[in-house]
Coordinates of C-alpha atoms in Angstrom, one line a residue:
M1 CA 7.7 -30.8 -19.2
D2 CA 9.0 -32.2 -15.8
R3 CA 7.2 -32.0 -12.7
F4 CA 9.6 -29.4 -11.2
T5 CA 8.7 -26.9 -13.9
L6 CA 5.1 -27.6 -13.4
L7 CA 5.3 -27.3 -9.7
S8 CA 7.1 -24.0 -9.8
K9 CA 4.7 -22.4 -12.3
K10 CA 1.6 -23.2 -10.1
K11 CA 3.6 -22.0 -6.8
I12 CA 4.2 -18.6 -8.6
K13 CA 0.6 -18.1 -9.9
D14 CA -0.7 -18.9 -6.3
T15 CA 1.3 -16.0 -4.9
F16 CA -0.4 -13.3 -6.9
P17 CA -1.6 -10.7 -6.2
L18 CA 1.1 -9.6 -4.1
D19 CA 0.6 -6.9 -1.9
F20 CA 3.5 -4.4 -0.6
Y21 CA 2.5 -2.4 2.5
G22 CA 3.9 1.3 2.9
E23 CA 3.3 3.8 5.7
D24 CA 3.7 7.4 6.3
G25 CA 3.4 8.0 10.1
S26 CA 0.1 6.3 11.3
W27 CA -1.4 6.0 7.7
R28 CA -0.9 2.7 5.8
F29 CA -1.7 1.7 2.3
I30 CA -1.1 -1.2 0.0
I31 CA 0.6 -1.3 -3.5
R32 CA -0.5 -4.5 -5.3
A33 CA 1.3 -6.4 -8.0
E34 CA -1.1 -8.5 -10.1
H35 CA 1.8 -10.4 -11.9
P36 CA 5.5 -11.1 -11.6
G37 CA 6.4 -8.3 -14.1
E38 CA 5.0 -5.8 -11.7
V39 CA 6.9 -6.7 -8.4
L40 CA 9.9 -4.4 -8.9
D41 CA 7.6 -1.5 -9.8
A42 CA 5.3 -2.0 -6.7
M43 CA 8.3 -2.3 -4.6
Y44 CA 9.9 1.0 -5.9
W45 CA 6.6 3.0 -6.0
R46 CA 5.7 1.7 -2.2
A47 CA 9.0 3.2 -1.1
Y48 CA 8.8 6.4 -3.2
I49 CA 5.0 7.2 -2.1
S50 CA 5.9 6.4 1.6
C51 CA 8.5 9.3 1.3
H52 CA 6.5 11.6 -0.9
R53 CA 3.0 10.7 0.4
K54 CA 1.6 14.4 -0.3
E55 CA 2.2 14.0 -4.0
F56 CA -0.4 11.0 -4.5
D57 CA -4.1 10.9 -4.0
L58 CA -4.2 7.2 -3.5
L59 CA -7.8 7.2 -2.2
H60 CA -9.1 8.3 -5.5
I61 CA -7.1 5.6 -7.5
A62 CA -7.7 2.7 -5.0
T63 CA -9.6 -0.4 -5.9
G64 CA -10.1 -1.6 -2.3
K65 CA -9.7 -1.0 1.4
F66 CA -8.1 -2.8 4.3
N67 CA -8.7 -2.5 7.9
Y68 CA -5.7 -2.2 10.5
K69 CA -5.2 -1.2 14.0
Y70 CA -3.1 1.6 15.0
N71 CA -1.7 2.0 18.6
Y72 CA -2.0 5.7 19.3
S73 CA -0.6 7.2 22.6
T74 CA 0.0 10.6 23.9
A75 CA 1.3 12.5 27.1
D76 CA -0.5 15.7 25.9
T77 CA -2.6 16.7 28.9
S78 CA -5.3 18.2 26.4
E79 CA -6.0 14.8 25.1
L80 CA -6.5 13.0 28.6
H81 CA -10.2 12.9 28.0
F82 CA -9.5 10.2 25.2
G83 CA -8.2 7.7 27.6
T84 CA -5.6 7.6 30.5
G85 CA -2.7 10.0 29.9
G86 CA 0.2 8.0 28.3
S87 CA -1.3 4.7 27.9
P88 CA -1.9 3.4 24.2
M89 CA -5.3 3.3 22.6
R90 CA -6.1 1.0 19.6
I91 CA -7.6 2.7 16.8
N92 CA -9.4 1.1 14.0
M93 CA -8.3 2.5 10.5
M94 CA -8.7 1.8 6.9
G95 CA -6.0 2.0 4.2
P96 CA -6.3 2.1 0.3
I97 CA -5.5 -0.8 -1.9
V98 CA -4.0 0.5 -5.0
P99 CA -2.7 -1.6 -8.0
I100 CA 0.5 -0.7 -9.4
S101 CA -1.0 -0.4 -13.0
A102 CA -3.2 2.4 -11.5
I103 CA -0.2 4.3 -10.3
L104 CA 1.8 3.8 -13.5
A105 CA -1.1 5.0 -15.5
K106 CA -1.4 8.2 -13.4
V107 CA 2.3 8.9 -13.6
A108 CA 2.1 8.3 -17.4
E109 CA -0.9 10.7 -17.7
Q110 CA 0.7 13.5 -15.7
S111 CA 4.0 13.3 -17.6
A112 CA 2.4 13.3 -21.0
P113 CA 2.7 16.6 -22.8
K114 CA -0.6 18.5 -22.8
S115 CA -2.1 19.1 -26.2
A116 CA -3.3 22.6 -26.9

């Protein structure tokens, strides 16, 4: 084995787990690929869940959480007591980290025929 093959295998190993960030409005989530064979599935499901968020309960299959800041601004006069009208507020939020294996298992479970 030459040194280039060894170098590239080490480099690939160091990049996993690989996170794919998705979002639906202000709500964000991570789909995590644990190894190279899960990357395409993670990319597909990140995009699909971003568009069909109400079909998935990611909070119950999440294995972790991450913090992020959301810039919220409104010109609605009923919300003026939150800050100065129209100026953005930074809100700390948490999003779920979901491994792609959990999503694939859930989809397989839902698509399996129910036995009587």
